[in-house]
Amino acid sequence: MGRPSDLHPVSRRVQWVWLGLRLILLLLLIYGIHLLVDWFLARTANIHPGVQISMLVGVLLVYALLIAIPFVPGIEIGLMMFAALGSWIAPWIYLASVAGLLIAYSAGEWMPYRRLRRMFENLHMRRASDLLDKMHQMTREEQVSMLCEHAPRWLRPVISRYRYFFLAALINLPGNAIIGGGGGILFLAGLSRLFRPFGVALTLALAVLPVPLAVWGFGLNILP
């Protein structure tokens, strides 16, 4: 008799169909952002500077909200905006990126315990639900210690000492939209309750900085 699983079995064909649909949605989203940037450039060519600023703020707000959504390719959207608008937009893209990822983290960190437990139960993830019950009454340090005790030996240093470095690496991983994108990664980081808000904010401020700094400060032409 096979070992029971937390999730109901799903056929391989359904998994591939779901992956294909997700890729199609990502492509449509990128195309939609491209149309939005083109519309912005066309509309702001000959209008009052005050209106230009208002429209730019609106575009940046939309961008920040988009990258907070799991599976949205935030890196690709940011590069496209650099290519369309020029290097002067780099500091504002940087601030919007950090803000959007902090929104995703906050959504996970502040999700009520009851709602999170109900979500696990609806997914038939009984082990995760039981683990959540144990961790709910613990401090963050106690949670880290407990996870280290149950984790494989090679994973323990990542959980205990290097989890912020690991988080920064995942954020800058090319094609990370397949594993949730920046928004999904930060949402799960918040759900895990293993990361402190200040540490996450500092990690994001440093992890997101290299590309905008290279574009703005050194004139790097990423997309000709």
XYZ file of N, CA and C in Angstrom:
672
model
N 0.850 -1.195 0.000
C 0.000 0.000 0.000
C 0.881 1.239 0.000
N 0.577 2.180 -0.878
C 1.417 3.350 -1.029
C 1.328 4.281 0.158
N 2.320 5.146 0.291
C 2.347 6.106 1.377
C 1.322 7.196 1.122
N 0.484 7.579 2.108
C -0.527 8.590 1.895
C 0.098 9.939 1.604
N -0.593 10.717 0.836
C -0.111 12.040 0.470
C -1.023 13.096 1.036
N -0.462 14.300 1.244
C -1.261 15.406 1.761
C -2.250 15.922 0.722
N -1.933 15.749 -0.555
C -2.774 16.265 -1.630
C -3.439 15.114 -2.368
N -4.636 15.392 -2.885
C -5.284 14.409 -3.738
C -4.447 14.202 -4.994
N -4.367 12.972 -5.518
C -3.575 12.727 -6.730
C -4.153 13.461 -7.935
N -3.272 14.056 -8.715
C -3.667 14.803 -9.908
C -2.947 14.185 -11.090
N -3.648 13.964 -12.149
C -3.041 13.321 -13.311
C -1.985 14.219 -13.928
N -0.985 13.579 -14.540
C 0.102 14.312 -15.185
C -0.427 15.184 -16.324
N -1.467 14.702 -17.015
C -2.012 15.480 -18.122
C -2.616 16.783 -17.625
N -3.349 16.738 -16.510
C -3.941 17.952 -15.956
C -2.856 18.928 -15.513
N -1.770 18.413 -14.944
C -0.674 19.263 -14.521
C -0.049 19.988 -15.704
N 0.137 19.263 -16.823
C 0.716 19.903 -18.000
C -0.234 20.932 -18.596
N -1.526 20.632 -18.589
C -2.506 21.606 -19.096
C -2.490 22.868 -18.239
N -2.440 22.687 -16.916
C -2.412 23.844 -16.023
C -1.148 24.666 -16.236
N 0.000 23.995 -16.436
C 1.247 24.707 -16.699
C 1.162 25.482 -18.003
N 0.588 24.866 -19.039
C 0.438 25.553 -20.311
C -0.450 26.781 -20.201
N -1.570 26.644 -19.486
C -2.461 27.790 -19.298
C -1.770 28.911 -18.542
N -0.952 28.541 -17.559
C -0.256 29.559 -16.780
C 0.758 30.305 -17.641
N 1.464 29.567 -18.515
C 2.412 30.221 -19.409
C 1.704 31.153 -20.381
N 0.550 30.735 -20.877
C -0.218 31.586 -21.784
C -0.652 32.862 -21.074
N -1.099 32.728 -19.825
C -1.513 33.908 -19.057
C -0.339 34.855 -18.828
N 0.839 34.291 -18.577
C 2.019 35.133 -18.397
C 2.352 35.901 -19.664
N 2.282 35.221 -20.811
C 2.557 35.890 -22.082
C 1.542 36.992 -22.362
N 0.269 36.716 -22.069
C -0.758 37.736 -22.262
C -0.535 38.929 -21.342
N -0.100 38.653 -20.118
C 0.149 39.734 -19.174
C 1.306 40.599 -19.651
N 2.391 39.967 -20.102
C 3.534 40.734 -20.620
C 3.115 41.579 -21.815
N 2.306 41.004 -22.696
C 1.832 41.759 -23.862
C 0.958 42.932 -23.427
N 0.121 42.704 -22.414
C -0.721 43.789 -21.913
C 0.095 44.920 -21.317
N 1.159 44.582 -20.572
C 2.038 45.616 -20.025
C 2.723 46.384 -21.146
N 3.114 45.655 -22.211
C 3.729 46.308 -23.369
C 2.770 47.326 -23.992
N 1.502 46.954 -24.134
C 0.516 47.887 -24.671
C 0.326 49.087 -23.741
N 0.354 48.837 -22.425
C 0.188 49.926 -21.464
C 1.340 50.922 -21.553
N 2.569 50.413 -21.690
C 3.721 51.301 -21.814
C 3.651 52.088 -23.110
N 3.293 51.433 -24.218
C 3.149 52.134 -25.492
C 2.084 53.222 -25.399
N 0.969 52.909 -24.744
C -0.091 53.899 -24.559
C 0.405 55.083 -23.738
N 1.185 54.793 -22.701
C 1.723 55.861 -21.856
C 2.641 56.771 -22.661
N 3.520 56.186 -23.477
C 4.446 56.989 -24.269
C 3.709 57.853 -25.280
N 2.675 57.283 -25.893
C 1.916 58.048 -26.886
C 1.119 59.185 -26.248
N 0.573 58.948 -25.088
C -0.262 59.943 -24.425
C 0.536 61.076 -23.798
N 1.773 60.791 -23.389
C 2.538 61.793 -22.648
C 3.475 62.601 -23.533
N 3.424 62.401 -24.829
C 4.361 63.089 -25.709
C 4.140 64.600 -25.724
N 2.895 65.035 -25.760
C 2.610 66.460 -25.929
C 1.571 66.965 -24.938
N 1.682 66.545 -23.686
C 0.726 67.009 -22.689
C 1.477 67.712 -21.567
N 0.725 68.350 -20.670
C 1.288 69.141 -19.588
C 2.163 68.263 -18.684
N 3.325 68.799 -18.213
C 4.205 67.999 -17.341
C 3.507 67.478 -16.089
N 2.593 68.274 -15.524
C 1.877 67.809 -14.335
C 1.056 66.573 -14.615
N 0.424 66.520 -15.774
C -0.351 65.343 -16.161
C 0.574 64.167 -16.430
N 1.747 64.456 -17.005
C 2.711 63.385 -17.231
C 3.115 62.714 -15.916
N 3.360 63.527 -14.898
C 3.752 62.968 -13.604
C 2.634 62.114 -13.026
N 1.394 62.600 -13.133
C 0.260 61.832 -12.611
C 0.127 60.492 -13.314
N 0.291 60.505 -14.633
C 0.192 59.260 -15.386
C 1.342 58.321 -15.056
N 2.546 58.893 -14.855
C 3.692 58.059 -14.496
C 3.464 57.393 -13.137
N 2.946 58.149 -12.170
C 2.654 57.583 -10.854
C 1.636 56.453 -10.986
N 0.628 56.658 -11.855
C -0.365 55.611 -12.069
C 0.240 54.348 -12.643
N 1.124 54.484 -13.622
C 1.785 53.325 -14.226
C 2.651 52.599 -13.193
N 3.371 53.354 -12.362
C 4.220 52.735 -11.338
C 3.386 52.018 -10.284
N 2.231 52.578 -9.929
C 1.346 51.907 -8.972
C 0.826 50.596 -9.540
N 0.440 50.618 -10.810
C -0.023 49.388 -11.464
C 1.101 48.355 -11.488
N 2.313 48.811 -11.792
C 3.465 47.903 -11.818
C 3.721 47.301 -10.435
N 3.671 48.128 -9.386
C 3.906 47.631 -8.025
C 2.865 46.596 -7.628
N 1.603 46.847 -7.978
C 0.544 45.896 -7.644
C 0.681 44.608 -8.446
N 1.120 44.717 -9.696
C 1.265 43.528 -10.530
C 2.349 42.599 -10.000
N 3.512 43.158 -9.625
C 4.593 42.277 -9.195
C 4.313 41.701 -7.811
N 3.313 42.247 -7.102
C 2.914 41.652 -5.823
C 2.070 40.401 -6.020
N 1.588 40.177 -7.237
C 0.735 39.029 -7.532
C 1.606 37.820 -7.858
N 1.346 36.667 -7.237
C 2.140 35.463 -7.536
C 2.117 35.092 -9.011
N 3.251 34.599 -9.496
C 3.460 34.107 -10.860
C 3.496 35.223 -11.911
N 3.571 36.474 -11.491
C 3.748 37.563 -12.444
C 5.248 37.785 -12.650
N 5.740 37.835 -13.895
C 7.178 37.988 -14.155
C 7.644 39.420 -13.918
N 7.909 39.772 -12.678
C 8.267 41.147 -12.330
C 9.558 41.605 -12.976
N 10.586 40.731 -13.025
C 11.869 41.117 -13.617
C 11.693 41.465 -15.086
N 10.946 40.636 -15.807
C 10.749 40.867 -17.231
C 9.979 42.164 -17.485
N 8.967 42.443 -16.663
C 8.198 43.679 -16.821
C 9.076 44.892 -16.550
N 9.902 44.813 -15.500
C 10.801 45.922 -15.190
C 11.785 46.193 -16.323
N 12.368 45.136 -16.901
C 13.295 45.316 -18.018
C 12.601 45.944 -19.219
N 11.363 45.561 -19.459
C 10.622 46.119 -20.577
C 10.367 47.609 -20.369
N 10.094 48.003 -19.127
C 9.865 49.419 -18.844
C 11.165 50.210 -18.974
N 12.294 49.613 -18.590
C 13.583 50.268 -18.810
C 13.802 50.529 -20.297
N 13.531 49.505 -21.116
C 13.755 49.620 -22.552
C 12.840 50.661 -23.174
N 11.593 50.746 -22.702
C 10.620 51.650 -23.318
C 10.781 53.092 -22.849
N 11.094 53.286 -21.572
C 11.093 54.634 -21.007
C 12.482 55.222 -20.823
N 13.522 54.406 -20.803
C 14.872 54.922 -20.651
C 15.406 54.769 -19.241
N 16.685 55.117 -19.076
C 17.357 54.896 -17.797
C 16.857 55.824 -16.693
N 16.258 56.977 -17.045
C 15.797 57.918 -16.015
C 14.718 57.318 -15.115
N 14.018 56.269 -15.599
C 12.933 55.667 -14.826
C 13.466 54.681 -13.783
N 14.770 54.364 -13.826
C 15.327 53.305 -12.978
C 15.075 53.515 -11.483
N 15.323 54.715 -10.898
C 15.063 54.861 -9.448
C 13.607 54.618 -9.080
N 12.698 55.020 -9.949
C 11.270 54.860 -9.651
C 10.829 53.412 -9.817
N 11.411 52.722 -10.801
C 11.141 51.288 -10.937
C 11.666 50.542 -9.711
N 12.816 50.968 -9.221
C 13.399 50.342 -8.026
C 12.465 50.490 -6.828
N 11.986 51.708 -6.573
C 11.102 51.942 -5.432
C 9.791 51.177 -5.588
N 9.243 51.169 -6.811
C 7.987 50.446 -7.042
C 8.173 48.944 -6.874
N 9.332 48.422 -7.277
C 9.599 46.987 -7.132
C 9.675 46.591 -5.663
N 10.421 47.370 -4.879
C 10.534 47.073 -3.448
C 9.165 47.169 -2.778
N 8.399 48.205 -3.134
C 7.069 48.384 -2.535
C 6.146 47.218 -2.884
N 6.156 46.796 -4.150
C 5.284 45.695 -4.558
C 5.629 44.394 -3.860
N 6.919 44.099 -3.727
C 7.325 42.867 -3.059
C 7.028 42.918 -1.561
N 7.127 44.099 -0.957
C 6.753 44.241 0.452
C 5.252 44.034 0.645
N 4.464 44.456 -0.331
C 3.015 44.210 -0.263
C 2.742 42.707 -0.250
N 3.432 41.967 -1.120
C 3.245 40.512 -1.173
C 3.653 39.864 0.141
N 4.797 40.289 0.693
C 5.240 39.728 1.974
C 4.245 40.046 3.083
N 3.760 41.279 3.128
C 2.816 41.677 4.180
C 1.517 40.888 4.087
N 1.077 40.603 2.852
C -0.150 39.820 2.675
C -0.009 38.437 3.283
N 1.174 37.833 3.149
C 1.403 36.525 3.756
C 1.627 36.600 5.254
N 2.390 37.581 5.693
C 2.718 37.723 7.114
C 1.481 38.027 7.951
N 0.568 38.815 7.419
C -0.592 39.248 8.189
C -1.845 38.428 7.908
N -1.711 37.348 7.126
C -2.880 36.504 6.887
C -3.342 35.881 8.204
N -4.620 36.003 8.564
C -5.100 35.449 9.834
C -4.864 33.942 9.920
N -4.566 33.492 11.125
C -4.276 32.076 11.358
C -5.444 31.193 10.919
N -6.665 31.583 11.254
C -7.821 30.747 10.919
C -7.980 30.594 9.412
N -7.767 31.674 8.679
C -7.909 31.593 7.222
C -6.826 30.694 6.627
N -5.612 30.808 7.153
C -4.522 29.982 6.642
C -4.786 28.509 6.931
N -5.270 28.211 8.133
C -5.572 26.824 8.494
C -6.705 26.272 7.630
N -7.727 27.088 7.361
C -8.835 26.655 6.516
C -8.355 26.370 5.097
N -7.388 27.182 4.621
C -6.859 26.965 3.280
C -6.155 25.617 3.195
N -5.349 25.286 4.215
C -4.673 23.994 4.227
C -5.677 22.842 4.299
N -6.717 23.009 5.098
C -7.724 21.956 5.226
C -8.475 21.756 3.911
N -8.791 22.843 3.212
C -9.487 22.721 1.928
C -8.624 22.012 0.883
N -7.308 22.166 1.012
C -6.385 21.490 0.103
C -6.025 20.087 0.582
N -6.653 19.660 1.711
C -6.402 18.341 2.297
C -4.934 18.165 2.693
N -4.298 19.266 3.118
C -2.910 19.232 3.558
C -2.897 19.083 5.084
N -3.188 17.877 5.535
C -3.352 17.637 6.972
C -2.040 17.801 7.736
N -0.951 17.365 7.148
C 0.340 17.511 7.835
C 0.697 18.980 8.003
N 0.476 19.756 6.956
C 0.756 21.187 7.045
C -0.153 21.849 8.071
N -1.406 21.409 8.133
C -2.341 21.963 9.109
C -1.910 21.626 10.535
N -1.471 20.378 10.761
C -0.999 19.991 12.092
C 0.267 20.759 12.473
N 1.166 20.930 11.503
C 2.386 21.688 11.770
C 2.063 23.137 12.103
N 1.076 23.698 11.404
C 0.659 25.071 11.687
C 0.123 25.197 13.100
N -0.626 24.202 13.558
C -1.141 24.236 14.935
C 0.000 24.278 15.947
N 1.059 23.517 15.686
C 2.189 23.500 16.609
C 2.948 24.827 16.596
N 3.103 25.419 15.386
C 3.908 26.624 15.252
C 3.163 27.885 15.670
N 1.844 27.795 15.755
C 1.048 28.997 16.009
C 1.372 29.619 17.361
N 1.671 28.789 18.365
C 1.918 29.283 19.715
C 3.413 29.546 19.979
N 4.253 29.354 18.985
C 5.694 29.514 19.174
C 6.160 30.904 18.773
N 7.292 31.310 19.326
C 7.955 32.513 18.852
C 8.662 32.206 17.533
N 9.114 33.252 16.840
C 9.789 33.037 15.560
C 11.062 32.211 15.738
N 11.807 32.459 16.808
C 13.029 31.702 17.051
C 12.721 30.226 17.316
N 11.648 29.958 18.053
C 11.260 28.571 18.324
C 10.808 27.864 17.051
N 10.144 28.603 16.166
C 9.732 28.018 14.897
C 10.943 27.616 14.066
N 11.956 28.495 14.016
C 13.164 28.186 13.256
C 13.854 26.949 13.825
N 13.943 26.868 15.158
C 14.589 25.717 15.805
C 13.839 24.428 15.498
N 12.514 24.470 15.536
C 11.727 23.269 15.272
C 11.892 22.807 13.823
N 11.876 23.759 12.880
C 12.041 23.388 11.474
C 13.432 22.815 11.221
N 14.442 23.359 11.899
C 15.791 22.829 11.726
C 15.891 21.396 12.228
N 15.171 21.079 13.282
C 15.208 19.722 13.828
C 14.611 18.712 12.855
N 13.595 19.118 12.096
C 12.905 18.188 11.199
C 13.413 18.259 9.757
N 14.214 19.262 9.436
C 14.688 19.428 8.060
C 15.897 18.534 7.798
N 16.170 18.180 6.526
C 17.405 17.456 6.192
C 18.632 18.251 6.628
N 19.717 17.553 6.883
C 20.911 18.211 7.430
C 21.429 19.305 6.514
N 21.410 19.083 5.186
C 21.955 20.070 4.262
C 21.118 21.347 4.218
N 19.837 21.239 4.631
C 18.954 22.396 4.569
C 18.963 23.221 5.859
N 19.499 22.671 6.921
C 19.451 23.363 8.213
C 20.198 24.693 8.221
N 21.409 24.793 7.637
C 22.071 26.113 7.624
C 21.281 27.173 6.861
N 20.582 26.753 5.785
C 19.777 27.710 5.022
C 18.658 28.254 5.886
N 17.996 27.389 6.644
C 16.876 27.816 7.484
C 17.355 28.673 8.648
N 18.447 28.285 9.271
C 18.865 28.942 10.504
C 19.675 30.217 10.265
N 20.604 30.199 9.287
C 21.538 31.323 9.158
C 21.475 32.043 7.814
N 21.126 31.334 6.762
C 21.264 31.918 5.424
C 19.934 32.102 4.710
N 18.825 32.110 5.421
C 17.528 32.165 4.740
C 17.310 33.490 4.010
N 17.880 34.585 4.523
C 17.723 35.867 3.841
C 18.546 35.905 2.552
N 19.728 35.298 2.573
C 20.528 35.200 1.344
C 19.812 34.320 0.311
N 19.212 33.240 0.789
C 18.458 32.353 -0.096
C 17.266 33.084 -0.705
N 16.603 33.912 0.107
C 15.474 34.701 -0.389
C 15.930 35.680 -1.470
N 17.053 36.346 -1.244
C 17.586 37.283 -2.244
C 17.943 36.564 -3.539
N 18.509 35.361 -3.433
C 18.868 34.598 -4.635
C 17.630 34.215 -5.428
N 16.557 33.810 -4.749
C 15.327 33.438 -5.450
C 14.711 34.632 -6.157
N 14.783 35.815 -5.544
C 14.207 37.012 -6.152
C 14.899 37.334 -7.467
N 16.220 37.142 -7.515
C 16.993 37.475 -8.712
C 17.172 36.298 -9.664
N 16.517 35.191 -9.378
C 16.633 34.013 -10.240
C 15.915 34.258 -11.567
N 16.610 34.178 -12.712
C 15.932 34.368 -14.001
C 14.826 33.335 -14.191
N 13.676 33.798 -14.683
C 12.560 32.901 -14.913
C 11.876 32.434 -13.652
N 12.018 33.180 -12.564
C 11.401 32.737 -11.309
C 9.883 32.802 -11.326
N 9.300 33.343 -12.410
C 7.833 33.346 -12.516
C 7.280 31.929 -12.531
N 8.079 30.953 -12.973
C 7.634 29.566 -13.010
C 7.428 29.022 -11.596
N 8.203 29.506 -10.629
C 8.078 29.021 -9.257
C 7.318 30.017 -8.373
N 6.631 30.963 -8.994
C 5.808 31.886 -8.218
C 6.118 33.345 -8.431
N 7.262 33.654 -9.059
C 7.627 35.047 -9.240
C 7.994 35.710 -7.916
N 8.434 36.967 -7.999
C 8.778 37.671 -6.775
C 7.610 37.773 -5.812
N 6.414 38.030 -6.344
C 5.240 38.139 -5.490
C 4.918 36.837 -4.779
N 4.974 35.723 -5.490
C 4.690 34.431 -4.873
C 5.748 34.040 -3.852
N 7.018 34.319 -4.169
C 8.102 33.983 -3.252
C 7.974 34.772 -1.950
N 7.682 36.077 -2.075
C 7.556 36.903 -0.863
C 6.284 36.575 -0.100
N 5.217 36.197 -0.806
C 3.987 35.796 -0.117
C 4.234 34.548 0.731
N 4.937 33.569 0.165
C 5.265 32.358 0.927
C 6.221 32.666 2.071
N 7.142 33.607 1.854
C 8.044 34.000 2.939
C 7.262 34.583 4.105
N 6.219 35.371 3.794
C 5.378 35.902 4.855
C 4.574 34.813 5.541
N 4.036 33.885 4.758
C 3.265 32.783 5.336
C 4.110 31.928 6.271
N 5.378 31.749 5.944
C 6.234 30.876 6.741
C 6.493 31.418 8.138
N 6.346 32.729 8.320
C 6.621 33.396 9.608
C 8.080 33.219 10.041
N 8.972 32.931 9.107
C 10.382 32.730 9.433
C 11.215 33.994 9.219
N 10.619 35.028 8.643
C 11.368 36.218 8.273
C 10.806 37.432 9.014
N 11.703 38.226 9.584
C 11.285 39.451 10.257
C 11.067 40.561 9.239
N 10.078 41.431 9.464
C 9.779 42.496 8.491
C 10.981 43.371 8.163
N 11.751 43.779 9.184
C 12.911 44.629 8.911
C 13.943 43.890 8.065
N 14.171 42.617 8.383
C 15.124 41.836 7.606
C 14.691 41.667 6.164
N 13.397 41.467 5.954
C 12.879 41.341 4.588
C 13.030 42.661 3.837
N 12.694 43.773 4.490
C 12.808 45.078 3.844
C 14.258 45.354 3.441
N 15.209 45.055 4.322
C 16.620 45.270 4.004
C 17.081 44.337 2.890
N 16.638 43.080 2.933
C 16.991 42.120 1.886
C 16.490 42.582 0.525
N 15.243 43.046 0.477
C 14.682 43.520 -0.787
C 15.403 44.763 -1.284
N 15.703 45.681 -0.369
C 16.387 46.908 -0.772
C 17.725 46.611 -1.438
N 18.426 45.579 -0.973
C 19.713 45.224 -1.549
C 19.574 44.302 -2.754
N 18.623 43.359 -2.702
C 18.491 42.375 -3.777
C 17.958 42.994 -5.062
N 17.088 43.991 -4.944
C 16.492 44.611 -6.125
C 17.407 45.683 -6.721
N 18.405 46.135 -5.969
C 19.213 47.297 -6.357
C 20.116 47.102 -7.575
N 20.778 45.949 -7.792
C 21.820 45.877 -8.823
C 21.387 46.312 -10.215
N 20.256 45.805 -10.709
C 19.855 46.136 -12.085
C 19.486 47.609 -12.232
N 18.611 48.182 -11.385
C 18.337 49.627 -11.521
C 19.586 50.488 -11.374
N 20.500 50.100 -10.485
C 21.729 50.870 -10.306
C 22.603 50.798 -11.542
N 22.670 49.606 -12.157
C 23.474 49.457 -13.372
C 22.892 50.272 -14.520
N 21.562 50.313 -14.608
C 20.912 51.060 -15.686
C 21.048 52.562 -15.469
N 20.786 52.997 -14.254
C 20.755 54.433 -13.961
C 22.138 55.019 -13.712
N 22.932 54.333 -12.888
C 24.215 54.900 -12.495
C 25.331 54.687 -13.497
N 25.297 53.554 -14.204
C 26.391 53.233 -15.109
C 25.966 53.202 -16.572
N 24.711 53.530 -16.838
C 24.252 53.606 -18.219
C 24.219 52.283 -18.942
N 24.053 51.185 -18.213
C 24.014 49.862 -18.844
C 22.771 49.739 -19.735
N 22.977 49.353 -20.981
C 21.889 49.186 -21.925
C 21.496 47.715 -21.948
N 20.467 47.368 -21.137
C 20.060 45.961 -21.004
C 19.361 45.466 -22.249
N 18.398 46.239 -22.727
C 17.659 45.851 -23.918
C 17.804 46.945 -24.958
N 18.616 46.759 -25.992
C 18.822 47.793 -27.005
C 17.542 48.059 -27.779
